Amino acid sequence: MRRQPAKALLIDLDGVLRRWDPAVPAAVEQKYGLATGALMETAFTWDLLRPAVAGELTDAQWMSAVADRLPLPAGDASAAVTEWQTHRGEVDAEVLAFVREARAAGRPVGIATNATDRLPGDLAALGLTGEVDLVVSSWELRIHKPAPEFFAHAAAALGLEPQWILFVDDDDRVVRGARAAKLLAYRWSGPDGLPYLRGALGLP
């Protein structure tokens, strides 16, 4: 029997709705004599990333800790991180069009993301504040994906049972967590997946 269409959409921000230009950190690393990938690798070290997205550190504290670990004099390290963080990414136009299409068809859309306290400012700067119905932020919840409690809160915020929610993320571990929490979850790898997602939401 064919599954009934999902009634709401939850979508990840980074890697799905927001894209990052890899040339930006690469240029900063080259300028300051850092190894390729050093900025991201340092920032995403789990003992720094986890407290940053779990509401235990502010974004500023996280970036300060990243600077402290770079193999540079303190002034250069701070300058490199500041220059890197000036770039706040860009919205994927195709994904945004899909979000608008879903909302126009009466499907509530929420951003569900592991984030820091910088998220509200980023959404405003990207022009996304009014483009979704709700934002589920790990920093606000003090719970990060793929914890079951994160998805339970998101479902409650939408007022739906999890099985009626389509969740889209680019991280396979998070997608598996969402499925374990009974959401219909899809791993994003690019706009080729949009026809499937439209079908899952019952969009024409």
Short mmCIF file of C-alpha atoms in Angstrom, two decimals:
data_model
loop_
_atom_site.label_atom_id
_atom_site.label_comp_id
_atom_site.label_asym_id
_atom_site.label_seq_id
_atom_site.Cartn_x
_atom_site.Cartn_y
_atom_site.Cartn_z
CA MET A 1 0.00 0.00 0.00
CA ARG A 2 1.34 3.43 -0.93
CA ARG A 3 2.36 5.66 1.96
CA GLN A 4 0.25 8.75 2.62
CA PRO A 5 2.09 12.03 1.91
CA ALA A 6 3.93 13.73 4.74
CA LYS A 7 2.14 16.67 6.32
CA ALA A 8 5.16 18.83 7.20
CA LEU A 9 8.79 19.35 6.26
CA LEU A 10 11.81 19.71 8.53
CA ILE A 11 14.97 20.73 6.74
CA ASP A 12 18.58 21.05 7.84
CA LEU A 13 20.26 24.41 7.35
CA ASP A 14 23.94 23.75 6.68
CA GLY A 15 24.59 21.58 3.67
CA VAL A 16 20.98 21.70 2.51
CA LEU A 17 19.40 25.16 2.63
CA ARG A 18 22.69 26.99 3.20
CA ARG A 19 25.81 26.33 1.18
CA TRP A 20 29.34 27.24 2.21
CA ASP A 21 32.02 28.25 -0.30
CA PRO A 22 35.12 26.09 0.39
CA ALA A 23 37.26 28.72 -1.33
CA VAL A 24 36.78 31.07 1.64
CA PRO A 25 38.55 29.01 4.32
CA ALA A 26 41.09 27.83 1.74
CA ALA A 27 42.05 31.44 0.98
CA VAL A 28 42.37 32.26 4.69
CA GLU A 29 44.50 29.17 5.30
CA GLN A 30 46.78 30.08 2.43
CA LYS A 31 47.10 33.68 3.64
CA TYR A 32 48.10 32.66 7.17
CA GLY A 33 50.20 29.64 6.25
CA LEU A 34 47.82 27.05 7.67
CA ALA A 35 47.46 23.53 6.33
CA THR A 36 44.57 22.99 3.93
CA GLY A 37 41.45 22.16 5.92
CA ALA A 38 42.92 23.27 9.25
CA LEU A 39 40.11 25.69 10.10
CA MET A 40 37.25 23.25 9.59
CA GLU A 41 39.11 20.32 11.10
CA THR A 42 39.87 22.32 14.23
CA ALA A 43 36.39 23.78 14.57
CA PHE A 44 34.73 20.40 14.10
CA THR A 45 36.85 18.59 16.64
CA TRP A 46 34.13 16.94 18.70
CA ASP A 47 35.24 18.30 22.08
CA LEU A 48 34.85 21.83 20.68
CA LEU A 49 31.85 21.32 18.39
CA ARG A 50 29.62 19.44 20.82
CA PRO A 51 29.44 22.12 23.53
CA ALA A 52 29.07 24.81 20.86
CA VAL A 53 25.91 23.22 19.42
CA ALA A 54 24.61 21.99 22.77
CA GLY A 55 24.24 25.46 24.23
CA GLU A 56 27.24 25.19 26.53
CA LEU A 57 29.44 27.67 24.64
CA THR A 58 28.56 30.81 22.74
CA ASP A 59 29.67 31.06 19.14
CA ALA A 60 32.28 33.62 20.19
CA GLN A 61 33.67 31.26 22.83
CA TRP A 62 33.79 28.43 20.31
CA MET A 63 35.71 30.49 17.78
CA SER A 64 38.08 31.70 20.50
CA ALA A 65 38.80 28.08 21.38
CA VAL A 66 39.42 27.31 17.70
CA ALA A 67 41.90 30.19 17.49
CA ASP A 68 43.68 28.91 20.60
CA ARG A 69 44.34 25.58 18.86
CA LEU A 70 45.68 26.93 15.60
CA PRO A 71 49.48 26.71 15.19
CA LEU A 72 49.82 30.48 14.86
CA PRO A 73 50.73 33.43 17.09
CA ALA A 74 47.65 34.50 19.05
CA GLY A 75 47.05 37.66 17.04
CA ASP A 76 47.31 35.89 13.69
CA ALA A 77 45.11 33.02 14.86
CA SER A 78 42.37 35.38 16.01
CA ALA A 79 42.59 37.37 12.78
CA ALA A 80 42.40 34.20 10.67
CA VAL A 81 39.29 32.95 12.47
CA THR A 82 37.61 36.35 12.29
CA GLU A 83 38.31 36.62 8.55
CA TRP A 84 37.01 33.09 7.95
CA GLN A 85 33.84 33.69 9.94
CA THR A 86 32.97 36.89 8.07
CA HIS A 87 31.57 34.64 5.32
CA ARG A 88 28.15 33.36 6.40
CA GLY A 89 27.34 31.19 3.39
CA GLU A 90 24.61 31.58 0.82
CA VAL A 91 21.12 30.23 0.32
CA ASP A 92 20.59 27.43 -2.18
CA ALA A 93 17.99 28.97 -4.50
CA GLU A 94 16.56 25.61 -5.61
CA VAL A 95 16.04 24.43 -2.06
CA LEU A 96 14.46 27.72 -1.06
CA ALA A 97 12.07 27.44 -4.01
CA PHE A 98 11.13 23.97 -2.76
CA VAL A 99 10.50 25.33 0.75
CA ARG A 100 8.25 28.02 -0.68
CA GLU A 101 6.43 25.45 -2.81
CA ALA A 102 5.79 23.25 0.22
CA ARG A 103 4.46 26.14 2.28
CA ALA A 104 2.25 27.35 -0.55
CA ALA A 105 0.71 23.86 -0.63
CA GLY A 106 -0.11 24.09 3.06
CA ARG A 107 2.80 22.05 4.41
CA PRO A 108 4.44 23.73 7.42
CA VAL A 109 8.20 23.97 7.06
CA GLY A 110 10.76 24.15 9.85
CA ILE A 111 14.51 24.47 9.95
CA ALA A 112 15.96 21.79 12.24
CA THR A 113 19.63 22.39 12.82
CA ASN A 114 22.61 21.93 15.07
CA ALA A 115 23.59 25.54 15.58
CA THR A 116 25.10 28.13 17.90
CA ASP A 117 23.64 31.33 19.30
CA ARG A 118 24.63 32.98 16.02
CA LEU A 119 21.73 31.28 14.23
CA PRO A 120 19.10 34.07 14.51
CA GLY A 121 21.51 36.63 13.09
CA ASP A 122 22.53 34.29 10.29
CA LEU A 123 18.92 33.59 9.32
CA ALA A 124 18.23 37.32 9.22
CA ALA A 125 21.35 38.02 7.16
CA LEU A 126 20.43 35.26 4.72
CA GLY A 127 16.86 36.53 4.40
CA LEU A 128 15.41 33.29 5.77
CA THR A 129 13.64 34.55 8.89
CA GLY A 130 10.24 34.78 7.22
CA GLU A 131 10.73 31.80 4.90
CA VAL A 132 9.89 29.07 7.42
CA ASP A 133 7.21 28.46 10.03
CA LEU A 134 9.52 27.50 12.88
CA VAL A 135 13.19 27.00 13.78
CA VAL A 136 14.36 24.11 15.94
CA SER A 137 17.85 24.94 17.19
CA SER A 138 20.09 22.62 19.16
CA TRP A 139 21.59 25.60 20.98
CA GLU A 140 18.18 26.67 22.24
CA LEU A 141 17.14 23.13 23.16
CA ARG A 142 20.54 22.22 24.67
CA ILE A 143 20.09 18.97 22.72
CA HIS A 144 21.76 18.27 19.39
CA LYS A 145 20.87 16.01 16.50
CA PRO A 146 20.61 13.02 16.28
CA ALA A 147 19.35 12.71 19.86
CA PRO A 148 15.78 11.31 19.97
CA GLU A 149 14.74 14.21 22.21
CA PHE A 150 15.64 16.67 19.46
CA PHE A 151 13.24 15.04 17.03
CA ALA A 152 10.56 14.60 19.67
CA HIS A 153 10.68 18.34 20.37
CA ALA A 154 10.54 19.15 16.65
CA ALA A 155 7.49 16.93 16.17
CA ALA A 156 5.76 18.51 19.17
CA ALA A 157 6.50 21.98 17.82
CA LEU A 158 4.80 21.01 14.56
CA GLY A 159 1.90 19.42 16.42
CA LEU A 160 2.28 16.16 14.48
CA GLU A 161 3.18 12.57 15.12
CA PRO A 162 6.73 11.90 13.84
CA GLN A 163 5.60 9.60 11.03
CA TRP A 164 3.87 12.52 9.33
CA ILE A 165 7.05 14.61 9.12
CA LEU A 166 9.54 14.56 6.24
CA PHE A 167 13.04 15.35 7.48
CA VAL A 168 15.92 16.26 5.14
CA ASP A 169 19.58 16.33 6.20
CA ASP A 170 22.95 15.80 4.53
CA ASP A 171 24.44 13.82 7.43
CA ASP A 172 23.77 10.08 7.23
CA ARG A 173 24.12 9.62 11.01
CA VAL A 174 21.47 12.27 11.62
CA VAL A 175 19.17 10.75 9.02
CA ARG A 176 19.45 7.37 10.72
CA GLY A 177 18.63 9.01 14.04
CA ALA A 178 15.56 10.65 12.56
CA ARG A 179 14.37 7.34 11.15
CA ALA A 180 14.86 5.71 14.54
CA ALA A 181 12.63 8.46 15.93
CA LYS A 182 9.97 7.42 13.35
CA LEU A 183 10.31 10.41 11.00
CA LEU A 184 10.34 9.94 7.24
CA ALA A 185 13.96 10.95 6.67
CA TYR A 186 15.92 11.56 3.47
CA ARG A 187 19.65 12.06 3.06
CA TRP A 188 20.30 15.12 0.93
CA SER A 189 23.00 14.88 -1.72
CA GLY A 190 21.83 17.61 -4.08
CA PRO A 191 18.86 18.93 -6.06
CA ASP A 192 18.44 15.63 -7.90
CA GLY A 193 16.48 14.55 -4.84
CA LEU A 194 13.85 17.25 -5.14
CA PRO A 195 11.41 15.21 -7.27
CA TYR A 196 11.36 12.48 -4.61
CA LEU A 197 10.83 15.03 -1.84
CA ARG A 198 7.98 16.65 -3.73
CA GLY A 199 6.37 13.24 -4.09
CA ALA A 200 6.86 12.47 -0.40
CA LEU A 201 4.99 15.67 0.45
CA GLY A 202 2.29 15.04 -2.14
CA LEU A 203 3.18 18.15 -4.12
CA PRO A 204 2.11 18.32 -7.76
#
